[in-house]
Coordinates of C-alpha atoms and ligand atoms in Angstrom, one line a residue:
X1 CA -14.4 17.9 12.7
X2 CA -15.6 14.5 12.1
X3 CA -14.2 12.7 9.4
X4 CA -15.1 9.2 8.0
X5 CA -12.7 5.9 7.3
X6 CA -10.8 5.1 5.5
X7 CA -8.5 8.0 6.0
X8 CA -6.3 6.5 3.1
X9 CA -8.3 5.3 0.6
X10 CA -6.7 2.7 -2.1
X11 CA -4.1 0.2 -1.8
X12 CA -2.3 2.1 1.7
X13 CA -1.6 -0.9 3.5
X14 CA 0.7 -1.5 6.8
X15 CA 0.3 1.9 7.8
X16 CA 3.5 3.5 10.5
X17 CA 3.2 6.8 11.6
X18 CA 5.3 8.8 13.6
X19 CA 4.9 12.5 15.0
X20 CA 7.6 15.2 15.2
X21 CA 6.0 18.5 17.2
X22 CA 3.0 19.2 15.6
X23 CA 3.6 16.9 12.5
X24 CA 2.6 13.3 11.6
X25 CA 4.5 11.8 9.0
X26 CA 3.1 8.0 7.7
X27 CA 4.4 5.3 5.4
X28 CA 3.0 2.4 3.6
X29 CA 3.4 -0.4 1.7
X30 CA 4.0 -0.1 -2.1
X31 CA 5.5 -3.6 -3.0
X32 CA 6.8 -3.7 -7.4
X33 CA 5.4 0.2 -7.5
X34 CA 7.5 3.0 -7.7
X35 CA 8.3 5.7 -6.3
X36 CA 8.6 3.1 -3.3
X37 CA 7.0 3.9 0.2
X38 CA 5.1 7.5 0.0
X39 CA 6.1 9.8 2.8
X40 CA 2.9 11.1 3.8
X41 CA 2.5 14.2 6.4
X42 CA -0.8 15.6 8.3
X43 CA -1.4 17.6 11.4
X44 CA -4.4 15.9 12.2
X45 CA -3.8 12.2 11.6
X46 CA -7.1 12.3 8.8
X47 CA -5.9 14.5 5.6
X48 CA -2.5 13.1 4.4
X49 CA -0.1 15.1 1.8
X50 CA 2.2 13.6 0.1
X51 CA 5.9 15.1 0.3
X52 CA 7.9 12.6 -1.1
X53 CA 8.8 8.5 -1.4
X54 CA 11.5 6.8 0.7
X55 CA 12.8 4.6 -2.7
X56 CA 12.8 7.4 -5.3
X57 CA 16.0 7.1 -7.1
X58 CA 17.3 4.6 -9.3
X59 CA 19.5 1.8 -8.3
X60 CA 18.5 2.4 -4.9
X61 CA 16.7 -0.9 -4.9
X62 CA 17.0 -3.4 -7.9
X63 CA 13.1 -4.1 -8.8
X64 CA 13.4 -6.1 -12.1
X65 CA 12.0 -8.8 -12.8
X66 CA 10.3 -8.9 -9.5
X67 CA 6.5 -10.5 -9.6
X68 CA 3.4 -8.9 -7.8
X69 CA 3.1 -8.9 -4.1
X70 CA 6.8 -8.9 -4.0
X71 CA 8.8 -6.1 -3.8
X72 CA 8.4 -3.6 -0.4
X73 CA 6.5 -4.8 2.4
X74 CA 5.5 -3.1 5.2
X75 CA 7.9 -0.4 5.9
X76 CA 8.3 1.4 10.1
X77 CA 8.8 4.9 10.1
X78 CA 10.3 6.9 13.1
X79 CA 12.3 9.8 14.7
X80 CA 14.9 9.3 16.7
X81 CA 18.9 10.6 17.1
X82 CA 17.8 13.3 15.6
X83 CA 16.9 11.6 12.5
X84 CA 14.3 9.8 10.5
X85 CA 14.3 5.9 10.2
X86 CA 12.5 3.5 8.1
X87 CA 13.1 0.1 8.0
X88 CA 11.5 -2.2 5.7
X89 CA 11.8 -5.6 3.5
X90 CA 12.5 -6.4 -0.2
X91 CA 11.3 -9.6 -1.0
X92 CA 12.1 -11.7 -4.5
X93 CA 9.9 -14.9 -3.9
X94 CA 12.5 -16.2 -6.6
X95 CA 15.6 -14.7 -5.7
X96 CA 15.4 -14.4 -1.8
X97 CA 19.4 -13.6 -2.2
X98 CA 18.0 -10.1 -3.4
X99 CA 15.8 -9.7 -0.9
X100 CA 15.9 -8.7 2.7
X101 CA 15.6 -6.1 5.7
X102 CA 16.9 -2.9 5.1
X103 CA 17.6 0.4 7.0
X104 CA 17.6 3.7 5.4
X105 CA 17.7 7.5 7.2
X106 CA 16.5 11.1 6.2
X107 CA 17.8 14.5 7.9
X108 CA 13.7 15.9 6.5
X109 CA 10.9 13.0 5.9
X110 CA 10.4 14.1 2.5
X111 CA 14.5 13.3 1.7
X112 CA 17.0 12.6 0.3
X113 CA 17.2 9.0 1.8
X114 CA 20.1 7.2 2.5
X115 CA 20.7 4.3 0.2
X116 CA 19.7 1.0 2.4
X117 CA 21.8 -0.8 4.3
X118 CA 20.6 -4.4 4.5
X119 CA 20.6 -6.1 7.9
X120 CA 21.4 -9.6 8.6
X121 CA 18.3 -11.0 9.5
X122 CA 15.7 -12.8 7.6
X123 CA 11.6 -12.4 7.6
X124 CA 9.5 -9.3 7.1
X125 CA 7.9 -6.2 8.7
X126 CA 10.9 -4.8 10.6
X127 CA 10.4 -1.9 13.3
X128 CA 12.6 0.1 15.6
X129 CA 12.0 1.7 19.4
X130 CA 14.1 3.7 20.6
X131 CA 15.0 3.4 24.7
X132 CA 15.6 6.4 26.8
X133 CA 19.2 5.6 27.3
X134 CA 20.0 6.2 23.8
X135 CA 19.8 2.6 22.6
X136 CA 18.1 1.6 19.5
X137 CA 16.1 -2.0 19.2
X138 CA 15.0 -3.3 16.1
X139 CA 12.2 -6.3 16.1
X140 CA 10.9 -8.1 13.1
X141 CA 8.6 -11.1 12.2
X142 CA 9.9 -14.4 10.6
X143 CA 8.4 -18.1 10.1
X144 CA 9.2 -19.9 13.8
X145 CA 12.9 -22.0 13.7
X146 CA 10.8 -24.6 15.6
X147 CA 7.2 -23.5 14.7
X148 CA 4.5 -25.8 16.6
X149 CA 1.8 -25.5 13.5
X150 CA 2.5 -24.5 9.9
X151 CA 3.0 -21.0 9.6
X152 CA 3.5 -20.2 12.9
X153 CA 5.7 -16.7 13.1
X154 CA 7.8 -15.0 16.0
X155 CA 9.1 -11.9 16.9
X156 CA 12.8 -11.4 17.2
X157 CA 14.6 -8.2 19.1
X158 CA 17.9 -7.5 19.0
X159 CA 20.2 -4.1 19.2
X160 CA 20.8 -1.6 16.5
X161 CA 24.1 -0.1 16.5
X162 CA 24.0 3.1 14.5
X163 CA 27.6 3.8 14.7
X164 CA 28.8 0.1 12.8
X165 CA 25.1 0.3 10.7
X166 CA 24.8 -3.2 12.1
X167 CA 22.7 -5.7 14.8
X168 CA 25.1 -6.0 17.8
X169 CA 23.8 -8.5 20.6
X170 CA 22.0 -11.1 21.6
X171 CA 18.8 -11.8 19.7
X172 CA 15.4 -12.3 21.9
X173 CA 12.8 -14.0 20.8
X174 CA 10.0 -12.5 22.4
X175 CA 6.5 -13.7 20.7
X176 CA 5.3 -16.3 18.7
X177 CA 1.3 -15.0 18.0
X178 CA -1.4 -14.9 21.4
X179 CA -3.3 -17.5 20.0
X180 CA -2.5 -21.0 20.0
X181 CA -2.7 -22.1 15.9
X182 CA -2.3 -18.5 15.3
X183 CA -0.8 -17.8 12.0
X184 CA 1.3 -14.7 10.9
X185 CA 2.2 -12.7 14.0
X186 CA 4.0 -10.4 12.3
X187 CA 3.7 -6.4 11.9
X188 CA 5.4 -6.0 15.2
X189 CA 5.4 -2.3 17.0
X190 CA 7.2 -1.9 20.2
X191 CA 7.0 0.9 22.3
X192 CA 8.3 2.3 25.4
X193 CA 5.2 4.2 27.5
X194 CA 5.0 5.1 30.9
X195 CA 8.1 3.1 32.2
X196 CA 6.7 -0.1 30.4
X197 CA 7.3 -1.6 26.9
X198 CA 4.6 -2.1 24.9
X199 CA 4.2 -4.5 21.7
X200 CA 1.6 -4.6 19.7
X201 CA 1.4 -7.6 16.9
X202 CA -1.0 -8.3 14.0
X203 CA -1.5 -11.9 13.9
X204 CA -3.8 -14.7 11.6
X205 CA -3.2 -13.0 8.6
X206 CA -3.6 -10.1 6.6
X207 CA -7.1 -11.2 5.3
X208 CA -10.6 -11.7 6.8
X209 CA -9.1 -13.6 10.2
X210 CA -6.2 -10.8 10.8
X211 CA -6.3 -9.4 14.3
X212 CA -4.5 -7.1 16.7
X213 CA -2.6 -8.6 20.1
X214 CA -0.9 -7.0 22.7
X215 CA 1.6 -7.8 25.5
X216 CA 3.9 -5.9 27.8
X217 CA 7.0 -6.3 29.4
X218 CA 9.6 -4.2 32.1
X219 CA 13.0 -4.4 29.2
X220 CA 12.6 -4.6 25.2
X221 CA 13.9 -7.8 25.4
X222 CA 10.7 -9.3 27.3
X223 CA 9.9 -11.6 28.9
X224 CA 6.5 -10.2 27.2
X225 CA 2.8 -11.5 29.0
X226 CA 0.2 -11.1 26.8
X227 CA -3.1 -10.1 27.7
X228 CA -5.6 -11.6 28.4
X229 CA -8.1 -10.2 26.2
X230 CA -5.9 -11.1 22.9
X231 CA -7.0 -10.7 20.3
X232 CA -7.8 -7.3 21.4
X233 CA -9.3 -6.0 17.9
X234 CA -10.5 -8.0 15.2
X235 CA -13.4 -7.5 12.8
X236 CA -13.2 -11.5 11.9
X237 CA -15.9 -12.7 14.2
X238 CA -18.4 -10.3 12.7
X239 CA -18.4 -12.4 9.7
X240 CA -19.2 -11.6 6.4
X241 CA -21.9 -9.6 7.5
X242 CA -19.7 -6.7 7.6
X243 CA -18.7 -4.1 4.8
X244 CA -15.3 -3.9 6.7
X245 CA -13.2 -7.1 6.9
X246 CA -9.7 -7.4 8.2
X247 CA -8.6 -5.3 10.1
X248 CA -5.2 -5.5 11.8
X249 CA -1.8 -4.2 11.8
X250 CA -1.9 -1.4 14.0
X251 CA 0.7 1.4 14.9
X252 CA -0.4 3.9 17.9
X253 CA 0.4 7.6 17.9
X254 CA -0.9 10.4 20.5
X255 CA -2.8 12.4 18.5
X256 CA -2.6 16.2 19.1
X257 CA -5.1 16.2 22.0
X258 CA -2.8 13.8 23.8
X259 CA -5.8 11.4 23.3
X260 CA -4.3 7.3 22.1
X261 CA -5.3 6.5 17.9
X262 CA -4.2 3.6 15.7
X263 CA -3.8 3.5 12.2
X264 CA -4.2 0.1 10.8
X265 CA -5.1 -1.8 7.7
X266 CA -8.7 -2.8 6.9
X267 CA -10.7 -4.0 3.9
X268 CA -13.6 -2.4 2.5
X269 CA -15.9 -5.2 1.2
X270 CA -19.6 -4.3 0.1
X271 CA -20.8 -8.5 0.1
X272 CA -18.4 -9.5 2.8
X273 CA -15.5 -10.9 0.9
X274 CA -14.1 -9.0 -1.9
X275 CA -12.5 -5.8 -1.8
X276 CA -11.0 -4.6 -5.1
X277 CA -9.8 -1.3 -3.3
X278 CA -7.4 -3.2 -1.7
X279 CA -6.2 -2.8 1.7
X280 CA -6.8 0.8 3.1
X281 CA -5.7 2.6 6.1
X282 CA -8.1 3.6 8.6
X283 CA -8.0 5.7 12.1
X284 CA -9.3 4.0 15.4
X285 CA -9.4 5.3 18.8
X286 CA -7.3 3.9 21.7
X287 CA -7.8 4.2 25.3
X288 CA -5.5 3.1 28.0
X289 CA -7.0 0.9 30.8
X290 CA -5.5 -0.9 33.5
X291 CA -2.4 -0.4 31.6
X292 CA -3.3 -1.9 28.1
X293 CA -4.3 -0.1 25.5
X294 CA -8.1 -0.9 24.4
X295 CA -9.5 -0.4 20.8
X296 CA -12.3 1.1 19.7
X297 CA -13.2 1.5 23.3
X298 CA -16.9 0.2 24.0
X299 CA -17.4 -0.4 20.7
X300 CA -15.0 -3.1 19.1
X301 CA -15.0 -2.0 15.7
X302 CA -13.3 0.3 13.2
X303 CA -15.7 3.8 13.3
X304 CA -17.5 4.4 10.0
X305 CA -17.3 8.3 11.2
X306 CA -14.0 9.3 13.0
X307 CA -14.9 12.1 16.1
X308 CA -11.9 14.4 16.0
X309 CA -12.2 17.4 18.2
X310 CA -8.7 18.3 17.7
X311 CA -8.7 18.5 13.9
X312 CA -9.0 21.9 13.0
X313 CA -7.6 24.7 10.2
X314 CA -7.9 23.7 6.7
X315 CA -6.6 20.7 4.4
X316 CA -3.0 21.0 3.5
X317 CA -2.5 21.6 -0.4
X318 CA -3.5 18.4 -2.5
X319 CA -4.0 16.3 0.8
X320 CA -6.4 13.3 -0.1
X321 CA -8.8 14.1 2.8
X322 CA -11.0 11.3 4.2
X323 CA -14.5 11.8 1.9
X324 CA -11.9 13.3 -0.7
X325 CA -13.7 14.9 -3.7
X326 CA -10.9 16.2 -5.9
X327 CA -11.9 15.2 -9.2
X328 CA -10.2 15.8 -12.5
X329 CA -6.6 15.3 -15.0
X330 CA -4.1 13.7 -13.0
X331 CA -1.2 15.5 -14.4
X332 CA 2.1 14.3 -15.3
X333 CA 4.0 15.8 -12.2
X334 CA 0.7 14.5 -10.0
X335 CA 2.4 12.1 -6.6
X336 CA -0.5 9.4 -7.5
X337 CA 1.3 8.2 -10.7
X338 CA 3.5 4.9 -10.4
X339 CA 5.1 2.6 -12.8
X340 CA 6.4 -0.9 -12.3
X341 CA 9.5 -1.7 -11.3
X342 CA 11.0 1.4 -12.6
X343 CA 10.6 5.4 -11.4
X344 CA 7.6 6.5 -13.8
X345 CA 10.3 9.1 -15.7
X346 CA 12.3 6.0 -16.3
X347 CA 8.8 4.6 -18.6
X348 CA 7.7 7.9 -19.7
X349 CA 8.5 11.5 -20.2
X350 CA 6.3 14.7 -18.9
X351 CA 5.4 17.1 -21.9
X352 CA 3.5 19.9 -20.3
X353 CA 0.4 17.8 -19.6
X354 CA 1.3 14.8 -21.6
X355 CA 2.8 11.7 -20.8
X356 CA 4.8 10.7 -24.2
X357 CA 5.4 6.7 -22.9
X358 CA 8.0 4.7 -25.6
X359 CA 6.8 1.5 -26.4
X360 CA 8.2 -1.6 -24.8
X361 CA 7.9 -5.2 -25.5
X362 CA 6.7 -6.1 -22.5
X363 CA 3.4 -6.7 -21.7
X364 CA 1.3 -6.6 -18.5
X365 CA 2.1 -10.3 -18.1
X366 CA 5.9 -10.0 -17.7
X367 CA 7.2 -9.3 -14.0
X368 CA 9.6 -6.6 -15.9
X369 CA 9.6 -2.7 -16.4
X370 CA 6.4 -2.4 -18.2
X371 CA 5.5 0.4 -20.3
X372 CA 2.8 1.4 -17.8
X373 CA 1.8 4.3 -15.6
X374 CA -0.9 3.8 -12.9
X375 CA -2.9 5.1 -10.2
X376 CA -5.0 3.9 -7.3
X377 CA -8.4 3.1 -7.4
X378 CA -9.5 4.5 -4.7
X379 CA -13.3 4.4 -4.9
X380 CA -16.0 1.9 -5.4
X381 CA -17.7 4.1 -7.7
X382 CA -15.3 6.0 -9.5
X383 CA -14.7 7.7 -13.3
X384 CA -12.0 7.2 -15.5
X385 CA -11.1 9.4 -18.6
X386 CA -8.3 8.7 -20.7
X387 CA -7.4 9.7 -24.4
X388 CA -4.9 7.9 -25.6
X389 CA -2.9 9.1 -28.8
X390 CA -1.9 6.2 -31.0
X391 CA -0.4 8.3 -34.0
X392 CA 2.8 7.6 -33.0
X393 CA 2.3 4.2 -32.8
X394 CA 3.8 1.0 -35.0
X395 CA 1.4 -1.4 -36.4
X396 CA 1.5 -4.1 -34.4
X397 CA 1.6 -1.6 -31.5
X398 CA -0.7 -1.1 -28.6
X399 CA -1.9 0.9 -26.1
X400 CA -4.4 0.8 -23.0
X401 CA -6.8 1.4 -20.6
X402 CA -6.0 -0.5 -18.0
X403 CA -7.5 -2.4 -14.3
X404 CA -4.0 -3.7 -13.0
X405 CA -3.9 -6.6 -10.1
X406 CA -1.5 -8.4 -11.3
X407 CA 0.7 -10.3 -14.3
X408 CA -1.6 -12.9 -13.7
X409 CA -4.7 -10.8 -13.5
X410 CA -5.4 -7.4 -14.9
X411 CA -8.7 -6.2 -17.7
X412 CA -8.2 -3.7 -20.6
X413 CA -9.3 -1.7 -23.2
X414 CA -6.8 -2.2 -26.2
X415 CA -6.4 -0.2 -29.1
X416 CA -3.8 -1.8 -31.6
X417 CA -2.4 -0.7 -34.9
X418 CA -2.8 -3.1 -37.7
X419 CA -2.1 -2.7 -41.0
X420 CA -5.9 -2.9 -41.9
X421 CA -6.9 -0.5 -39.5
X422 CA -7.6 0.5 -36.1
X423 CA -8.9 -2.1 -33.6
X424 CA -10.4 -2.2 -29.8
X425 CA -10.4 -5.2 -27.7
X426 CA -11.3 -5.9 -24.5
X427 CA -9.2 -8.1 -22.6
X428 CA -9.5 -9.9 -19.3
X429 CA -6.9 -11.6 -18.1
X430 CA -7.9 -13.9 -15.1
X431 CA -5.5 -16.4 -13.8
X432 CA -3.3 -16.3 -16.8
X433 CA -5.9 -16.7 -19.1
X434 CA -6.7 -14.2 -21.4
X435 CA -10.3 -14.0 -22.4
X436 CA -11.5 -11.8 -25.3
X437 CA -14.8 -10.4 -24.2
X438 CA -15.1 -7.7 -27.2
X439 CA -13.9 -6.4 -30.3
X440 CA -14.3 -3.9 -33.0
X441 CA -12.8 -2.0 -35.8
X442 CA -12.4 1.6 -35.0
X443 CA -12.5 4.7 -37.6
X444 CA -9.2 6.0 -38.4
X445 CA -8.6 8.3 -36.0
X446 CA -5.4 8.8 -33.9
X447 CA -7.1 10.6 -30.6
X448 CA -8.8 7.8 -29.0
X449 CA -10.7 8.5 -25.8
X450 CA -11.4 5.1 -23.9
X451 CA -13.6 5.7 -19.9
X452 CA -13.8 3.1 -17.5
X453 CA -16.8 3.4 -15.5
X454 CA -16.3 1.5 -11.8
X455 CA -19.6 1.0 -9.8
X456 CA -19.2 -1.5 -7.1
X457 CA -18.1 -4.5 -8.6
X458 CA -18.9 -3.4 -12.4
X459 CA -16.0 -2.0 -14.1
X460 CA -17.6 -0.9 -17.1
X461 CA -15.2 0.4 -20.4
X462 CA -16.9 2.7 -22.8
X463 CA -15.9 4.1 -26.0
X464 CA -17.5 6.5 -27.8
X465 CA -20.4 6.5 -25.1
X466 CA -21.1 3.0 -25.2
X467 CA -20.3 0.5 -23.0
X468 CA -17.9 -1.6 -24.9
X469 CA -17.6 -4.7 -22.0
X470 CA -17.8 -5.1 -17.7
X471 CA -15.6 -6.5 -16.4
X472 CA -16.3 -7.9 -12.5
X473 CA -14.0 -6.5 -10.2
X474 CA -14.6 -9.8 -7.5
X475 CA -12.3 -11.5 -10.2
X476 CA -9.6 -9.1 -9.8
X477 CA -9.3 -8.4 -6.1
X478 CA -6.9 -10.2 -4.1
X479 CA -9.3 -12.6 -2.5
X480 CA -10.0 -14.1 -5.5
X481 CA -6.6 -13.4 -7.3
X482 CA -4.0 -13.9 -4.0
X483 CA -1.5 -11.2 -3.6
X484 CA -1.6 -8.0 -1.2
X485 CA -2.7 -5.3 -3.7
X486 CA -6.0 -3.3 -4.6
X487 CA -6.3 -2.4 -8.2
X488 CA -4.5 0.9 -10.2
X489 CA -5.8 2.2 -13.0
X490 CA -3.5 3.4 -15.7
X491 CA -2.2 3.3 -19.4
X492 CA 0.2 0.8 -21.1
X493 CA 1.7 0.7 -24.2
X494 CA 3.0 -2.9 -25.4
X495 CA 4.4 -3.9 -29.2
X496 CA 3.9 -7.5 -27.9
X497 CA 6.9 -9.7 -28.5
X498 CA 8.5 -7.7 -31.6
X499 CA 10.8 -4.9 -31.2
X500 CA 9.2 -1.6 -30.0
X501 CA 9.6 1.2 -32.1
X502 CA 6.4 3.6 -31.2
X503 CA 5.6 6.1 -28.5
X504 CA 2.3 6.6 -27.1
X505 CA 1.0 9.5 -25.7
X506 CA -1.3 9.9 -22.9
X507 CA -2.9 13.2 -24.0
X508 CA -5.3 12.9 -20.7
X509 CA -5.9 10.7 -17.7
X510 CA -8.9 12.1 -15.3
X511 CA -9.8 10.4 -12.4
X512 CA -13.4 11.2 -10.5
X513 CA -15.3 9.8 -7.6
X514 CA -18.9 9.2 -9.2
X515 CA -20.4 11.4 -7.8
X516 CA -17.9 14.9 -8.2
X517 CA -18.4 13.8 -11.8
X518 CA -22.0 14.3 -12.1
Ligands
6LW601 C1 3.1 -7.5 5.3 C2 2.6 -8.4 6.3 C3 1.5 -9.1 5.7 O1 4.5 -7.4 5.3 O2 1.4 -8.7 4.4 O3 0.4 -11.1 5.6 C4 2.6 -8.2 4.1 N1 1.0 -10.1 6.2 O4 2.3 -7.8 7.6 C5 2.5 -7.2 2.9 O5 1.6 -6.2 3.1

């Protein structure tokens, strides 16, 4: 079949992959969301189910108070000892003491987990390789102890004992970017392949200048040469003139033909720059020459349309496949749904097909459990249909439809309870500042059914059929906002800085690529 990128759309960034017999099984980043790190399965590399999360029970990981872009960063997944492994990083930007590189392990993909261990070692992006000899090697990326230009990163390797849960050995430092001035080498991947170990590297960053290197070496612990063709993928000398910027941070995986593919992150940007989606995963082909693997052979970019002889049968049961045209409610027991900082059922409980959410006094500005439950935005032009039930409500109360970036960043459509009466507002909130672009009294009425209408850029509420404010998605997205996240769409419920004493209840939340909903 042929298939077309992204093959995760949304905010899937970092993507690791593994493959068990005939099964893939891919993880990625999920930062103050929860469930933490999806556990994503596919035979063909292109349609991804989701079977479970890697963080998915409380106290597990403490996620309070945590502010956005923190949280878990790229995460490795792998088989090995009979097991499955992913290691990964929690990182407080204000309490680094909570923070840190962490082990966990799974008889089945889908779980139980472990809880983490946390390893002694600082930075981000851990991975593991396993050697033939039965020896495990963990490698991660941190700033440089004696870096030679500001943000220069290296790559550390050093044993894994499974038996004392612990690094044993000597630490290596085997890479410190190809580039000289290059920022970020980070996302390492080793691999041991015909005889030879094999690392592959992101480096410049995560945004429009991040790139792919490569270098090879006889033992894990280097001495690594790099080629000579590094960076061997990039999109960043294409300039703006692209619709896909940034791609980088790759894993490779034989895909069922025995032919080489990488996943990897890239950025969907219509004008060059902006990318509200976030950062997505896409498939690319490798080929192996002269013993180095080569990227989008003879072409040198991400495919728009992915050639994949070897994907046959049909899609596995709810799997988003690439093109993905499901449409409709996005039920309670749905994977998509998140919440911040806390497990969705610790915001919100399932009724049937309603969410009944209590109220807390949070708001979307406070790096706390919210009273909010969200989903990806995974297309440009995409429907939203929510009816919010504000009966239950105290005055003073609120509740939303919401475009989430960030406590510093985020748009909604407000409906709050005052003694006088019903009223909507639309609120942007860009940079900390919160700008009032409409209001208006509502009738008395406790079924309220707000829409969000995203083309492109335009994010568009409506009530009652008319467009109530846009909103421009290039001042949410993370190149204008900073940060490592696309936007979710979801409902919150705030009674601002008095105590909560309301519920409200999400009576429906539909989500629809334009064009399934006609
Ligand atoms: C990820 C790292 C990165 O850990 O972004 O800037 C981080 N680079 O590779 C979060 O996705």
């Amino acid at each position: 079949m042929t298939a077309s990128n992204p093959v995760l759309p949304g905010c899937h960034p970092d993507p690791s992959v593994c493959r068990v017999g005939e099964w893939y099984y891919l993880v990625t980043s999920t930062f103050e969301y929860l469930p933490g790190l999806p556990v994503m399965r596919s035979r063909d590399l292109l349609r991804w189910q989701t079977i479970g999360h890697v963080i998915d029970r409380p106290g597990m990981l403490e996620f309070d108070g945590i502010r956005s872009s923190g949280g878990l960063y790229a995460p490795t997944i792998r088989h090995g000892l009979g097991r499955f492994w992913v290691v990964c990083t929690l990182v407080d930007r204000d309490d680094p003491s909570r923070g840190g590189n962490f082990v966990v392990t799974a008889e089945q993909p889908q779980g139980p987990w472990s809880d983490p261990v946390m390893l002694d070692v600082d930075g981000i992006d851990p991975s593991l390789a396993f050697d033939e000899d039965g020896r495990v090697w963990m490698h991660g990326a941190r700033l440089a102890a004696d870096p030679a230009w500001h943000d220069q990163t290296e790559v550390w390797v050093r044993e894994y004992s499974p038996a004392q849960r612990a690094l044993v050995g000597d630490e290596h430092v085997i890479w410190r970017g190809a580039v000289h001035g290059a920022v970020w080498a980070e996302g390492p991947h080793l691999y041991r392949i015909d005889g030879e170990w094999h690392l592959v590297a992101a480096e410049g960053g995560t945004e429009f200048h991040h790139a792919v290197s490569v270098a090879r070496a006889a033992a894990a612990t280097g001495p690594y040469q790099g080629n000579k063709a590094n960076p061997v993928f990039t999109h960043r000398h294409l300039g703006r003139r692209t619709d896909v910027i940034g791609a980088g941070h790759a894993d490779l995986v034989q895909a069922p033909d025995g032919s080489w593919q990488a996943l990897m992150l890239a950025m969907r940007a219509a004008d060059g720059h902006h990318y509200p989606l976030g950062r997505e995963t896409f498939l690319c082909p490798v080929e192996w020459q002269d013993g180095w693997p080569v990227f989008a052979p003879g072409e040198g970019r991400l495919p728009h349309a992915i050639a994949a002889p070897w994907a046959t049968g049909t899609a596995l049961d709810g799997s988003w496949q690439p093109d993905d045209r499901r449409a409709g409610a996005v039920l309670p027991q749905d994977s998509r749904w998140t919440a911040l900082r806390a497990l969705p059922a610790e915001i919100a409980r399932a009724d049937g097909d309603i969410w009944r959410m209590p109220v807390r006094s949070a708001t979307l500005r406070d790096a706390t459990k919210v009273a909010f439950l969200g989903i990806r935005q995974q297309h440009a032009d995409a429907d939203v249909r929510c009816v919010l039930d504000v009966g239950g409500l105290a005055d003073g109360e609120s509740g939303a439809l919401v475009v989430r970036q960030s406590e510093q960043d985020h748009a909604a459509a407000v409906v709050t309870r005052t003694p006088a009466g019903t009223v909507l507002s639309v609120v942007h909130v860009r940079g900390g500042d919160e700008h009032v672009l409409a209001e208006k009294r509502l009738p008395d009425r406790v079924q309220i059914e707000l829409r969000l209408r995203a083309r492109g850029y335009d994010l568009e509420f409506v009530h009652d059929g008319l467009a109530v404010a846009t909103v421009d998605a290039r001042q949410l997205d993370a190149s204008s906002t900073g940060g490592f996240l696309g936007l979710w769409l979801g409902a919150c419920a705030s009674s601002a800085a008095s105590a909560p004493r309301g519920e409200l209840a999400i009576m429906t939340f539909e989500y629809a690529p334009a064009d399934a909903a006609g």
